[in-house]
XYZ file of C-alpha atoms in Angstrom:
777
model
C 15.043 -16.607 -4.210
C 15.818 -19.406 -6.615
C 13.334 -22.193 -7.039
C 14.898 -25.640 -7.391
C 13.498 -27.144 -10.516
C 14.720 -30.708 -10.719
C 14.347 -33.400 -8.101
C 17.313 -35.695 -8.181
C 15.167 -38.557 -6.881
C 13.306 -38.610 -10.158
C 16.246 -40.347 -11.730
C 14.859 -43.666 -10.667
C 11.957 -43.153 -13.030
C 14.313 -42.800 -15.959
C 15.198 -46.487 -16.288
C 13.679 -48.354 -19.148
C 10.994 -50.843 -18.116
C 13.041 -53.424 -19.957
C 15.806 -53.174 -17.367
C 13.757 -54.273 -14.359
C 13.816 -57.965 -15.215
C 17.198 -59.607 -14.673
C 16.142 -62.715 -16.566
C 15.164 -60.635 -19.579
C 18.459 -58.784 -19.475
C 20.344 -62.026 -19.592
C 18.214 -63.256 -22.489
C 18.808 -59.991 -24.361
C 22.564 -60.239 -23.960
C 22.578 -63.897 -25.024
C 20.628 -62.957 -28.099
C 23.081 -60.116 -28.721
C 25.942 -62.621 -28.574
C 24.235 -64.804 -31.184
C 23.788 -61.793 -33.427
C 27.430 -60.793 -33.015
C 28.319 -64.328 -34.143
C 26.230 -63.754 -37.267
C 28.252 -60.645 -38.073
C 31.270 -62.915 -38.446
C 29.586 -64.866 -41.253
C 30.851 -64.318 -44.829
C 29.544 -61.110 -46.328
C 29.960 -58.972 -43.249
C 33.737 -58.756 -43.045
C 33.915 -56.064 -45.715
C 32.298 -53.322 -43.645
C 34.444 -50.206 -43.603
C 33.805 -46.676 -42.469
C 34.987 -43.924 -44.783
C 37.795 -41.781 -43.508
C 36.795 -38.430 -44.974
C 34.610 -35.647 -43.773
C 32.441 -35.883 -46.887
C 31.456 -39.450 -46.073
C 29.242 -38.703 -43.126
C 27.458 -35.893 -44.946
C 26.806 -37.582 -48.230
C 26.290 -41.221 -47.282
C 24.199 -40.971 -44.187
C 21.897 -43.835 -43.279
C 19.473 -41.423 -41.679
C 15.790 -42.160 -42.372
C 15.282 -38.426 -42.886
C 17.094 -38.479 -46.187
C 15.998 -41.663 -47.943
C 12.802 -42.234 -45.941
C 13.598 -45.948 -45.848
C 13.873 -47.998 -42.656
C 17.361 -48.903 -41.521
C 18.307 -52.325 -42.821
C 19.593 -54.903 -40.346
C 23.236 -55.822 -40.501
C 22.573 -59.445 -39.484
C 20.490 -62.214 -40.987
C 16.935 -60.987 -41.667
C 15.595 -64.137 -40.057
C 15.553 -64.126 -36.289
C 16.772 -66.893 -34.033
C 13.333 -68.386 -33.489
C 12.260 -68.111 -37.140
C 15.241 -70.207 -38.203
C 14.380 -72.778 -35.530
C 10.931 -73.333 -36.995
C 12.344 -73.787 -40.503
C 14.764 -76.473 -39.301
C 13.790 -79.875 -40.810
C 14.644 -81.492 -37.500
C 12.185 -79.271 -35.668
C 9.450 -81.544 -34.171
C 6.518 -80.480 -32.099
C 6.216 -82.519 -28.904
C 2.530 -81.899 -28.524
C 1.015 -83.429 -31.677
C -1.747 -85.892 -30.989
C -1.251 -89.566 -32.076
C -3.917 -90.922 -34.426
C -6.182 -93.629 -33.096
C -4.905 -97.191 -33.643
C -8.294 -98.657 -34.541
C -11.949 -97.890 -34.687
C -12.519 -100.142 -31.682
C -11.159 -97.535 -29.179
C -13.875 -96.989 -26.667
C -15.507 -93.673 -25.990
C -13.536 -93.029 -22.792
C -10.180 -93.268 -24.567
C -11.335 -90.814 -27.212
C -12.580 -88.449 -24.541
C -9.309 -88.756 -22.648
C -7.236 -87.912 -25.735
C -9.521 -85.022 -26.597
C -9.340 -83.567 -23.102
C -5.553 -83.921 -23.040
C -5.233 -82.104 -26.342
C -7.648 -79.387 -25.192
C -5.717 -78.832 -21.964
C -2.407 -78.654 -23.818
C -3.920 -76.237 -26.319
C -5.226 -73.952 -23.583
C -1.943 -74.210 -21.697
C -0.085 -73.177 -24.858
C -2.350 -70.126 -25.269
C -1.681 -69.033 -21.681
C 2.081 -69.440 -22.081
C 2.021 -67.522 -25.357
C -0.062 -64.716 -23.842
C 2.254 -64.157 -20.881
C 5.372 -64.547 -22.984
C 4.047 -61.904 -25.352
C 3.149 -59.657 -22.405
C 6.533 -59.951 -20.685
C 8.679 -59.685 -23.813
C 8.277 -56.321 -25.487
C 7.744 -56.389 -29.199
C 10.704 -55.229 -31.231
C 10.548 -51.568 -32.156
C 11.020 -52.290 -35.862
C 7.414 -51.546 -36.687
C 7.283 -48.441 -34.489
C 10.448 -46.582 -35.468
C 9.554 -45.747 -39.090
C 6.468 -44.026 -37.660
C 8.746 -41.430 -36.091
C 9.074 -39.815 -39.513
C 5.319 -39.461 -39.726
C 5.151 -38.131 -36.167
C 7.799 -35.490 -36.889
C 5.919 -34.446 -40.022
C 2.630 -34.146 -38.168
C 4.186 -31.977 -35.458
C 6.221 -29.718 -37.735
C 3.381 -29.088 -40.185
C 1.533 -27.346 -37.334
C 4.302 -24.701 -37.211
C 3.094 -21.957 -39.534
C 4.532 -18.544 -40.351
C 1.271 -16.731 -39.660
C 1.084 -18.309 -36.216
C 4.630 -17.192 -35.343
C 3.789 -13.697 -36.576
C 0.672 -13.571 -34.393
C 2.651 -14.652 -31.286
C 5.397 -12.155 -32.129
C 3.003 -9.207 -32.388
C 1.188 -10.259 -29.249
C 4.480 -10.179 -27.313
C 5.308 -6.670 -28.498
C 1.927 -5.286 -27.445
C 2.492 -6.253 -23.830
C 3.668 -3.251 -21.740
C 6.449 -4.079 -19.272
C 8.965 -2.506 -16.968
C 11.456 -5.355 -16.759
C 11.850 -8.971 -17.806
C 9.858 -10.272 -14.811
C 6.633 -9.062 -16.460
C 7.236 -10.806 -19.777
C 8.398 -13.915 -17.897
C 5.041 -14.066 -16.101
C 3.217 -13.697 -19.410
C 5.241 -16.562 -20.904
C 4.530 -18.763 -17.906
C 0.773 -18.255 -18.345
C 1.014 -18.745 -22.112
C 3.041 -21.956 -21.976
C 0.776 -23.367 -19.256
C -2.354 -22.586 -21.275
C -0.926 -24.531 -24.214
C -0.813 -27.679 -22.091
C 2.783 -27.792 -20.867
C 2.246 -29.529 -17.519
C 5.238 -28.338 -15.520
C 6.164 -24.665 -16.040
C 8.114 -22.759 -13.375
C 9.290 -19.209 -12.789
C 12.814 -19.108 -11.391
C 14.062 -15.787 -9.970
C 17.569 -14.664 -9.045
C 18.764 -11.425 -7.474
C 21.866 -10.406 -9.449
C 24.231 -7.467 -9.800
C 23.520 -5.403 -12.936
C 25.446 -2.419 -14.263
C 22.847 0.081 -15.528
C 23.139 3.529 -17.160
C 23.335 6.568 -14.945
C 20.902 9.481 -14.924
C 22.671 11.167 -17.843
C 24.591 9.968 -20.872
C 28.324 9.338 -20.949
C 30.329 11.935 -22.895
C 33.489 12.341 -24.996
C 35.108 15.810 -25.080
C 37.792 17.036 -27.506
C 40.179 19.091 -25.356
C 41.703 20.877 -28.375
C 38.400 22.451 -29.450
C 36.322 22.004 -26.318
C 33.570 20.209 -28.263
C 31.490 17.720 -26.243
C 29.823 14.709 -27.868
C 27.411 12.028 -26.826
C 28.336 8.455 -27.897
C 26.066 8.746 -30.957
C 28.103 11.676 -32.302
C 25.565 14.377 -31.459
C 26.935 17.435 -29.689
C 26.118 17.967 -26.040
C 23.434 20.632 -26.541
C 19.781 21.148 -25.877
C 18.876 19.789 -29.314
C 19.810 16.280 -28.224
C 16.957 16.296 -25.724
C 14.661 15.557 -28.652
C 16.487 12.258 -29.226
C 15.229 9.087 -27.611
C 16.678 9.189 -24.108
C 17.081 5.413 -23.992
C 19.381 5.461 -27.017
C 21.607 7.966 -25.268
C 21.633 6.254 -21.897
C 22.083 2.687 -23.113
C 25.083 3.481 -25.321
C 27.548 2.174 -22.763
C 29.677 -0.805 -21.696
C 28.179 -2.726 -18.794
C 30.644 -3.429 -15.959
C 33.214 -0.917 -17.251
C 35.302 1.091 -14.807
C 33.695 4.410 -13.803
C 35.080 7.940 -13.643
C 36.768 10.484 -15.901
C 40.008 10.132 -17.834
C 41.822 12.800 -19.859
C 44.510 11.370 -22.108
C 45.902 11.082 -25.619
C 43.893 9.044 -28.126
C 45.836 6.179 -29.763
C 44.489 4.330 -32.822
C 45.013 0.584 -32.258
C 42.783 -0.569 -35.162
C 41.471 -4.080 -34.235
C 43.727 -4.447 -31.210
C 45.571 -7.493 -32.494
C 48.977 -8.502 -31.179
C 50.564 -7.102 -34.354
C 48.740 -3.790 -33.779
C 50.006 -3.579 -30.194
C 53.591 -4.420 -31.148
C 53.475 -1.677 -33.788
C 51.995 0.903 -31.402
C 54.302 0.108 -28.458
C 57.324 0.481 -30.724
C 56.535 4.160 -31.375
C 54.883 5.428 -28.179
C 54.285 4.816 -24.509
C 50.658 3.700 -24.111
C 50.418 3.877 -20.309
C 47.116 5.458 -19.182
C 46.234 6.491 -22.738
C 42.890 5.941 -24.469
C 42.733 3.342 -27.280
C 40.530 3.835 -30.344
C 39.495 0.218 -31.013
C 37.469 -1.436 -33.782
C 35.046 -4.191 -32.849
C 35.445 -7.471 -34.761
C 38.016 -10.075 -35.839
C 38.346 -11.589 -32.343
C 36.381 -11.569 -29.054
C 36.089 -8.179 -27.354
C 37.063 -9.491 -23.918
C 40.272 -10.937 -25.330
C 41.254 -7.645 -26.994
C 40.449 -5.653 -23.863
C 42.644 -8.001 -21.805
C 45.561 -7.270 -24.161
C 44.989 -3.503 -23.882
C 44.730 -3.712 -20.112
C 47.973 -5.682 -19.870
C 49.667 -3.130 -22.140
C 48.779 -0.348 -19.681
C 45.982 1.547 -21.423
C 43.581 3.484 -19.204
C 40.528 3.724 -21.475
C 38.979 2.468 -24.728
C 36.669 4.030 -27.309
C 35.006 1.165 -29.156
C 33.370 1.448 -32.594
C 32.371 -0.575 -35.669
C 34.052 0.287 -38.963
C 31.386 0.830 -41.684
C 33.420 -1.370 -44.028
C 32.750 -4.361 -41.763
C 28.968 -3.904 -41.718
C 26.623 -5.418 -44.321
C 25.590 -2.930 -46.998
C 21.980 -3.228 -45.841
C 22.841 -2.115 -42.292
C 22.376 1.595 -41.606
C 24.126 1.909 -38.261
C 26.822 4.508 -38.890
C 25.187 7.143 -36.683
C 24.305 4.774 -33.835
C 26.289 3.873 -30.755
C 25.647 0.538 -29.056
C 25.769 -1.401 -25.838
C 28.237 -4.176 -24.935
C 28.706 -6.290 -21.833
C 32.139 -6.924 -20.339
C 30.779 -9.807 -18.265
C 32.059 -13.240 -19.272
C 28.962 -14.908 -17.805
C 26.689 -15.068 -14.778
C 26.199 -12.803 -11.766
C 29.548 -11.021 -11.214
C 28.996 -10.979 -7.447
C 28.749 -14.812 -7.273
C 31.324 -16.129 -9.772
C 31.109 -19.902 -10.195
C 28.108 -20.451 -7.938
C 24.401 -19.598 -7.982
C 22.901 -16.356 -6.639
C 20.616 -17.951 -4.089
C 19.734 -16.867 -0.554
C 22.746 -17.183 1.715
C 25.372 -16.961 -1.049
C 28.429 -14.843 -0.360
C 28.394 -11.672 -2.495
C 31.712 -10.340 -3.732
C 32.189 -6.595 -4.139
C 32.777 -6.402 -7.914
C 31.468 -3.050 -9.147
C 33.453 -3.309 -12.393
C 35.145 -6.179 -14.204
C 38.020 -4.232 -15.773
C 40.301 -1.337 -14.889
C 39.622 0.196 -18.317
C 37.071 2.950 -18.923
C 35.257 1.520 -21.951
C 32.794 3.508 -24.058
C 31.136 2.397 -27.341
C 30.721 5.192 -29.909
C 29.162 5.494 -33.354
C 31.143 5.437 -36.609
C 30.114 9.087 -37.100
C 31.921 10.119 -33.912
C 34.903 7.914 -34.797
C 35.251 9.777 -38.116
C 35.281 13.101 -36.282
C 37.958 11.847 -33.906
C 40.243 10.684 -36.723
C 39.551 13.938 -38.654
C 38.413 12.181 -41.814
C 37.251 14.725 -44.433
C 33.519 14.625 -45.062
C 33.793 14.531 -48.864
C 35.844 11.314 -48.719
C 33.249 9.790 -46.431
C 30.475 10.588 -48.884
C 32.298 9.355 -51.978
C 33.353 6.021 -50.562
C 32.097 4.918 -47.158
C 34.181 1.741 -47.319
C 37.560 3.333 -46.788
C 38.698 1.782 -43.486
C 38.919 4.384 -40.770
C 42.429 5.205 -39.630
C 43.873 8.079 -37.637
C 46.553 10.172 -39.416
C 50.118 9.570 -38.237
C 50.717 13.244 -37.522
C 49.117 15.260 -34.766
C 47.914 14.329 -31.292
C 44.372 14.340 -29.991
C 43.668 14.796 -26.300
C 40.196 13.774 -25.202
C 38.293 13.541 -21.927
C 36.155 10.453 -21.354
C 33.430 10.449 -18.683
C 31.593 7.247 -17.644
C 28.958 7.113 -14.910
C 27.013 3.848 -14.994
C 25.516 2.515 -11.752
C 25.648 -1.005 -10.274
C 22.581 -2.265 -8.466
C 20.890 -5.560 -7.570
C 17.877 -6.508 -9.694
C 15.677 -9.581 -10.060
C 15.913 -11.485 -13.319
C 13.531 -14.334 -14.166
C 13.797 -17.565 -16.127
C 10.788 -19.504 -17.414
C 11.431 -23.273 -17.363
C 8.946 -25.788 -18.770
C 9.254 -29.584 -18.787
C 7.733 -32.150 -21.156
C 8.557 -35.430 -19.421
C 9.807 -38.332 -21.514
C 8.395 -41.843 -21.278
C 11.431 -44.083 -21.806
C 14.354 -41.979 -20.537
C 12.763 -39.192 -18.446
C 16.098 -38.565 -16.714
C 17.731 -37.429 -19.968
C 17.136 -33.792 -20.969
C 17.215 -31.968 -24.294
C 17.293 -28.238 -23.504
C 15.954 -25.745 -26.043
C 16.636 -22.135 -25.059
C 15.424 -18.690 -26.086
C 15.566 -15.373 -24.183
C 13.206 -12.557 -23.293
C 15.395 -9.738 -21.949
C 16.018 -6.787 -24.259
C 16.838 -3.719 -22.169
C 13.347 -2.293 -22.557
C 13.321 -2.710 -26.380
C 16.698 -0.909 -26.814
C 18.123 -3.821 -28.784
C 15.186 -4.095 -31.168
C 12.776 -7.008 -31.220
C 15.034 -10.022 -31.746
C 14.057 -11.263 -28.283
C 10.439 -11.480 -29.514
C 11.569 -13.512 -32.556
C 13.346 -15.972 -30.281
C 10.399 -16.230 -27.900
C 7.775 -16.494 -30.672
C 9.602 -19.422 -32.303
C 9.954 -21.474 -29.129
C 6.324 -20.754 -28.196
C 5.100 -21.851 -31.635
C 7.082 -25.085 -31.303
C 5.580 -25.771 -27.866
C 2.108 -25.169 -29.284
C 2.639 -27.631 -32.155
C 4.212 -30.208 -29.863
C 1.430 -30.111 -27.291
C -1.219 -30.748 -29.972
C 0.422 -34.138 -30.518
C 0.859 -34.747 -26.785
C -2.856 -34.201 -26.216
C -3.502 -37.080 -28.652
C -1.426 -39.448 -26.526
C 2.112 -39.108 -27.900
C 5.163 -38.273 -25.782
C 8.895 -38.053 -26.488
C 11.229 -40.741 -25.193
C 13.469 -38.198 -23.467
C 12.462 -35.106 -21.502
C 12.424 -31.799 -23.388
C 13.158 -28.725 -21.252
C 11.976 -25.375 -22.659
C 13.828 -22.335 -21.297
C 13.313 -18.611 -21.768
C 16.256 -16.849 -20.169
C 16.455 -13.429 -18.531
C 19.524 -11.188 -18.238
C 21.062 -12.335 -21.534
C 22.207 -8.827 -22.548
C 24.312 -8.458 -19.382
C 26.340 -11.646 -19.887
C 23.917 -14.594 -20.127
C 23.124 -14.175 -16.445
C 19.836 -16.124 -16.307
C 21.191 -19.272 -17.959
C 24.420 -19.182 -15.944
C 22.633 -18.870 -12.592
C 20.138 -21.643 -13.357
C 22.860 -23.981 -14.617
C 25.153 -23.214 -11.667
C 22.224 -23.898 -9.339
C 21.629 -27.331 -10.930
C 25.159 -28.115 -12.063
C 25.392 -31.645 -10.646
C 22.023 -32.658 -12.069
C 22.733 -31.157 -15.475
C 26.196 -32.730 -15.718
C 24.569 -36.133 -15.383
C 21.325 -35.630 -17.310
C 21.641 -33.067 -20.133
C 22.053 -34.656 -23.556
C 22.110 -31.600 -25.854
C 21.403 -27.865 -26.002
C 19.486 -26.345 -28.937
C 19.859 -22.556 -29.138
C 17.396 -19.967 -30.477
C 19.536 -16.907 -29.754
C 18.787 -14.092 -32.227
C 17.413 -16.427 -34.942
C 16.752 -13.786 -37.648
C 19.540 -11.177 -37.647
C 19.531 -10.869 -41.451
C 17.870 -12.407 -44.499
C 20.731 -13.326 -46.839
C 21.868 -16.772 -45.778
C 21.229 -19.587 -43.336
C 24.058 -20.013 -40.828
C 23.966 -23.368 -39.011
C 26.406 -23.969 -36.152
C 26.851 -27.297 -34.359
C 29.402 -29.043 -32.210
C 31.266 -31.784 -34.113
C 29.140 -34.655 -32.780
C 25.954 -32.910 -34.036
C 27.202 -31.638 -37.410
C 25.831 -34.609 -39.344
C 22.412 -34.292 -37.686
C 22.286 -30.548 -38.425
C 23.250 -31.127 -42.065
C 20.609 -33.843 -42.513
C 17.894 -31.686 -40.942
C 18.914 -28.728 -43.077
C 18.747 -30.789 -46.287
C 15.346 -32.187 -45.381
C 13.777 -28.820 -44.540
C 15.358 -26.711 -47.257
C 14.392 -28.657 -50.376
C 13.531 -26.123 -53.062
C 14.542 -23.113 -50.954
C 17.416 -21.245 -52.531
C 18.274 -19.475 -49.281
C 19.383 -22.787 -47.803
C 21.782 -23.775 -50.560
C 25.468 -23.803 -49.770
C 25.067 -23.498 -46.002
C 27.829 -25.535 -44.402
C 27.604 -26.585 -40.779
C 30.564 -25.356 -38.744
C 31.776 -25.453 -35.151
C 32.517 -21.822 -34.315
C 32.033 -19.670 -31.249
C 28.497 -18.321 -30.975
C 26.848 -15.693 -28.810
C 24.081 -16.377 -26.334
C 22.968 -18.629 -23.521
C 24.484 -21.811 -24.951
C 27.769 -20.586 -23.453
C 27.556 -22.287 -20.061
C 26.386 -25.599 -21.501
C 29.189 -25.674 -24.076
C 32.066 -24.409 -21.923
C 31.285 -25.695 -18.429
C 29.179 -28.828 -19.007
C 30.643 -30.030 -22.329
C 27.153 -30.499 -23.791
C 26.771 -30.859 -27.599
C 24.972 -27.783 -28.961
C 23.470 -26.557 -32.219
C 21.924 -23.343 -33.523
C 20.259 -22.221 -36.762
C 19.998 -18.527 -37.680
C 19.637 -16.257 -40.674
C 22.147 -13.452 -41.145
C 23.482 -11.093 -43.782
C 26.505 -12.011 -45.842
C 29.677 -10.781 -44.170
C 31.357 -7.968 -46.061
C 34.884 -8.544 -44.750
C 36.979 -11.059 -42.888
C 36.841 -8.737 -39.880
C 33.058 -9.080 -39.517
C 33.301 -11.861 -36.955
C 32.150 -11.001 -33.431
C 30.255 -7.881 -34.524
C 27.171 -9.449 -32.954
C 28.701 -8.637 -29.556
C 27.356 -5.115 -30.124
C 23.721 -4.482 -29.211
C 22.464 -1.671 -31.448
C 19.254 0.279 -30.894
C 16.954 -0.964 -33.645
C 13.508 0.408 -34.425
C 10.519 -1.787 -33.686
C 9.724 -2.664 -37.320
C 13.203 -3.994 -38.179
C 12.318 -7.676 -37.744
C 9.254 -7.467 -39.980
C 11.288 -5.619 -42.603
C 13.811 -8.454 -42.640
C 11.142 -11.168 -42.820
C 7.744 -9.666 -43.722
C 6.119 -13.058 -44.394
C 7.815 -14.715 -41.379
C 8.889 -17.562 -43.668
C 12.445 -17.373 -42.298
C 11.051 -17.691 -38.773
C 9.085 -20.750 -39.868
C 12.188 -22.363 -41.387
C 14.223 -21.783 -38.207
C 11.373 -23.179 -36.095
C 11.126 -26.355 -38.195
C 14.879 -26.902 -38.321
C 15.118 -26.436 -34.568
C 12.081 -28.645 -33.982
C 13.326 -31.462 -36.177
C 16.743 -31.591 -34.503
C 15.107 -31.511 -31.069
C 12.657 -34.306 -31.913
C 15.330 -36.578 -33.327
C 17.550 -36.208 -30.275
C 14.545 -36.701 -27.991
C 13.171 -39.808 -29.716
C 15.820 -41.886 -31.446
C 16.703 -44.954 -29.320
C 20.398 -44.385 -30.002
C 21.459 -40.744 -29.717
C 22.196 -39.351 -33.218
C 25.731 -38.282 -32.287
C 28.784 -38.973 -34.410
C 31.944 -39.997 -32.570
C 34.093 -40.158 -35.686
C 33.300 -36.551 -36.607
C 34.908 -35.421 -33.355
C 38.120 -37.248 -34.194
C 38.099 -35.807 -37.727
C 37.599 -32.287 -36.349
C 40.573 -32.769 -34.035
C 42.803 -33.909 -36.884
C 41.688 -31.020 -39.110
C 42.469 -28.563 -36.306
C 46.068 -29.808 -36.186
C 46.746 -29.543 -39.919
C 49.255 -26.863 -40.809
C 49.773 -25.757 -37.227
C 53.383 -24.658 -36.787
C 53.518 -25.428 -33.058
C 52.139 -28.987 -33.149
C 54.387 -31.604 -31.553
C 54.678 -35.250 -32.733
C 53.023 -36.552 -29.565
C 49.932 -34.487 -30.385
C 49.663 -35.934 -33.883
C 50.140 -39.449 -32.568
C 47.402 -39.237 -29.933
C 45.055 -37.606 -32.486
C 45.644 -40.562 -34.814
C 44.863 -43.022 -32.011
C 41.712 -41.067 -31.229
C 40.530 -41.446 -34.809
C 41.262 -45.180 -34.877
C 39.400 -45.733 -31.602
C 36.457 -43.564 -32.679
C 36.175 -45.421 -35.979
C 36.196 -48.768 -34.191
C 33.650 -47.512 -31.674
C 31.318 -46.230 -34.377
C 31.489 -49.376 -36.506
C 31.490 -52.066 -33.812
C 29.096 -50.485 -31.300
C 26.945 -47.824 -32.930
C 26.178 -49.726 -36.154
C 24.691 -52.822 -34.468
C 22.808 -50.706 -31.934
C 21.127 -48.761 -34.728
C 19.638 -51.994 -36.062
C 16.321 -52.729 -34.291
C 16.820 -56.483 -34.769
C 20.090 -56.416 -32.853
C 19.161 -53.860 -30.220
C 19.243 -54.828 -26.535
C 17.837 -52.232 -24.096
C 20.665 -52.471 -21.567
C 23.236 -52.210 -24.341
C 21.522 -49.130 -25.797
C 21.516 -47.428 -22.418
C 25.230 -48.109 -21.988
C 25.956 -46.814 -25.485
C 23.932 -43.624 -24.953
C 25.787 -42.935 -21.719
C 29.043 -43.019 -23.676
C 27.691 -40.837 -26.510
C 26.247 -38.283 -24.097
C 29.700 -37.511 -22.652
C 31.764 -37.481 -25.846
C 32.661 -33.779 -25.714
C 33.341 -33.382 -21.993
C 36.962 -34.460 -22.449
C 37.692 -31.361 -24.538
C 37.158 -28.776 -21.794
C 40.489 -27.203 -20.849
C 40.932 -25.927 -17.303
C 41.312 -22.299 -18.316
C 41.218 -20.246 -21.496
C 42.035 -16.598 -22.291
C 39.131 -14.146 -21.791
C 36.541 -14.419 -24.538
C 37.849 -17.749 -25.874
C 35.957 -21.005 -25.428
C 37.135 -23.563 -22.895
C 35.740 -26.200 -25.259
C 38.578 -26.533 -27.761
C 36.367 -28.218 -30.378
C 34.983 -24.766 -31.293
C 37.045 -22.494 -33.545
C 37.115 -18.694 -33.430
C 35.509 -18.327 -36.866
C 35.239 -19.888 -40.309
C 38.627 -18.475 -41.351
C 40.645 -20.411 -38.782
C 40.792 -24.183 -38.425
C 43.367 -24.366 -35.655
C 42.619 -24.713 -31.951
C 42.011 -21.183 -30.663
C 43.998 -21.750 -27.456
C 47.070 -22.679 -29.521
C 46.649 -19.653 -31.778
C 46.377 -17.373 -28.761
C 49.450 -18.930 -27.150
C 51.429 -18.266 -30.321
C 50.282 -14.614 -30.288
C 51.232 -14.343 -26.620
C 54.699 -15.618 -27.470
C 55.160 -12.850 -30.057
C 54.046 -10.193 -27.596
C 56.034 -11.315 -24.556
C 58.956 -13.148 -26.194
C 58.324 -16.292 -24.144
C 57.269 -19.790 -25.217
C 56.074 -20.825 -21.765
C 52.439 -20.133 -22.705
C 52.775 -22.306 -25.813
C 54.054 -25.245 -23.801
C 51.183 -24.901 -21.340
C 48.603 -24.709 -24.144
C 50.090 -27.718 -25.936
C 49.903 -29.683 -22.703
C 46.224 -28.739 -22.234
C 45.319 -29.821 -25.781
C 47.376 -33.011 -25.547
C 45.717 -34.028 -22.286
C 42.252 -33.286 -23.680
C 42.727 -35.410 -26.801
C 44.343 -38.224 -24.834
C 41.494 -38.130 -22.305
C 38.963 -38.470 -25.133
C 40.879 -41.411 -26.628
C 40.978 -43.162 -23.259
C 37.253 -42.506 -22.814
C 36.394 -44.063 -26.201
C 38.632 -47.046 -25.446
C 37.009 -47.528 -22.042
C 33.613 -47.544 -23.738
C 34.754 -50.320 -26.059
C 36.194 -52.298 -23.151
C 32.898 -52.128 -21.248
C 30.974 -53.652 -24.138
C 33.597 -56.349 -24.724
C 33.566 -57.273 -21.022
C 29.776 -57.463 -20.989
C 29.694 -59.767 -24.001
C 32.489 -61.948 -22.648
C 30.627 -62.356 -19.378
C 27.523 -63.597 -21.185
C 29.343 -65.877 -23.591
């Protein structure tokens, strides 16, 4: 049964204390008007915002880079300071000197008492005025840098290593056990509100024996790893055999001809369909280049009956030794398949969805793939980077047997809250995961969990000394990630209305150390500048951080729901190996069995873990504490324009609305965000209004539907090779395959409406501020 975590009535506590006094609000807006008048003075009319992408990365005003406080954009002397320097300024309470020495004692006493009363009255007025009017945050904000430093210095590699090893020593049967351990651990570190949230969901688990592939020509039977079906295989780890499967695949046995479709692109399918009938045949498919679910949808539409899925050795990093290993994949796009679109809570209607595709899908090792394509062994040994390809002559008939079992299981999420003091109704979610199919997928889950636990530990040391963030930080350890991000989907679907209103950003810790060659930062456009600044600050003197560009590409993991259904800005830092080919994208969809020491071989000193923890912590702290959210509206408009460059299907209307979006975003960033970032010009009610606009910048870019495996959020590209909107690229491919441009027109309409909606949203934000100022003029 799901436990409801967030009480909607708590929203009332989220208002700033500055907003409870109507008189003070009016005063703040009047002062804001005076400051806006100052901006019109000579010297301020030359402000311009650069129109290139390099501008926001190289000329940032962030205190993290130059460690200097932000300079005010208005006169450094406040309204009341200038009043006191006015030569016409006269105090009305100065005492007149005595006219003569003949004044009697009573007159002197009367004057003295009057002056004393006025003096005391002035002290009382000053005291209450000081008490009611909050001091400007100018003196407090530079201290944030020191606070961040004090928190992050407590994150140490040896501490992460200790937590990591402690997690691996804990025996468990399923993720409920490790979830309970995390709950106790996070609570013991001082996190006040930690909850265990359970859901009963439909999982597709391996059967009692391994799936098999049989060559009908020779009668040879193979397990997915490439080992023959004989008694010798009983000495192999049974889990590796059983968990080499595709969750939610169709079940049964299929005997058919094997057809090599390479990467399963539209060009591959057009080539194959021109020479043979593919109905009910089995496709030999390489993983990579595009999302697996998208390629399977193309094969299903073409009429295939089954798929053998493998990874070409040429696409793997040279350091990866996975040729003789099969793997596990999930065909679930997200959440509990029996409750699509709504939470798996008591009373929910359960749909009968035992499989999510009509295809029989089986992952196999590269060793077995070589046997199926009849590649000579001596060629394999001489050069392992010859791409695998089946000879044009000869047919291979194979029998594929799949027998996984669907059953309901309980998965658990651990949710911990650190309440904010100024905006407690605004959430920054930082997510890791703890499900790993009983260690089949290696220990990357322990890396993820150790990093978030180390960050909580460092953060709570500062909290115990009296500090708290301005916004609420929500720590999440998800269950069911390997089966299609089930834990995060169910929790978010359960709290969808609350999260739509309150979540500010999502910071992901999915598989943080998957290699040791290069740092790979990913961020949505509005967070790219923040990610770049944090990376520069934390990677000074570290060669592994050089040349790491922040991109907006599709990523794996539990950020999926927040990006594609809530339109929440997201970011993720991870280390990975350098890609060996352009087809290496989306290889992380495969979950390989990795031995328990793999993580410590990649990062023996845990210095990479420490870097990821500090990068993640710094981004989280800045979003949680800066009065104005560190989001960049102009970067979104620039990303949209870059995505339209060189696209052959772009229509003039699309270019025009993208240009208007950039103009509006530039005006919004210069006229609204620049003054709000100056403590001397900042009015609490104005900041709250501005943050509400910034929080929802990316929601306009969610299209109603997208092809399987592609993001609904069009701001994210497929990979670093492609700059165009993925939905437009897919529509163009669909046109080639089906000889119809109807899909292109529909996709163009979706993109056009999204960009226009964002432009209208920015313009409405400007209009609100102009109306507010006009009303107070």
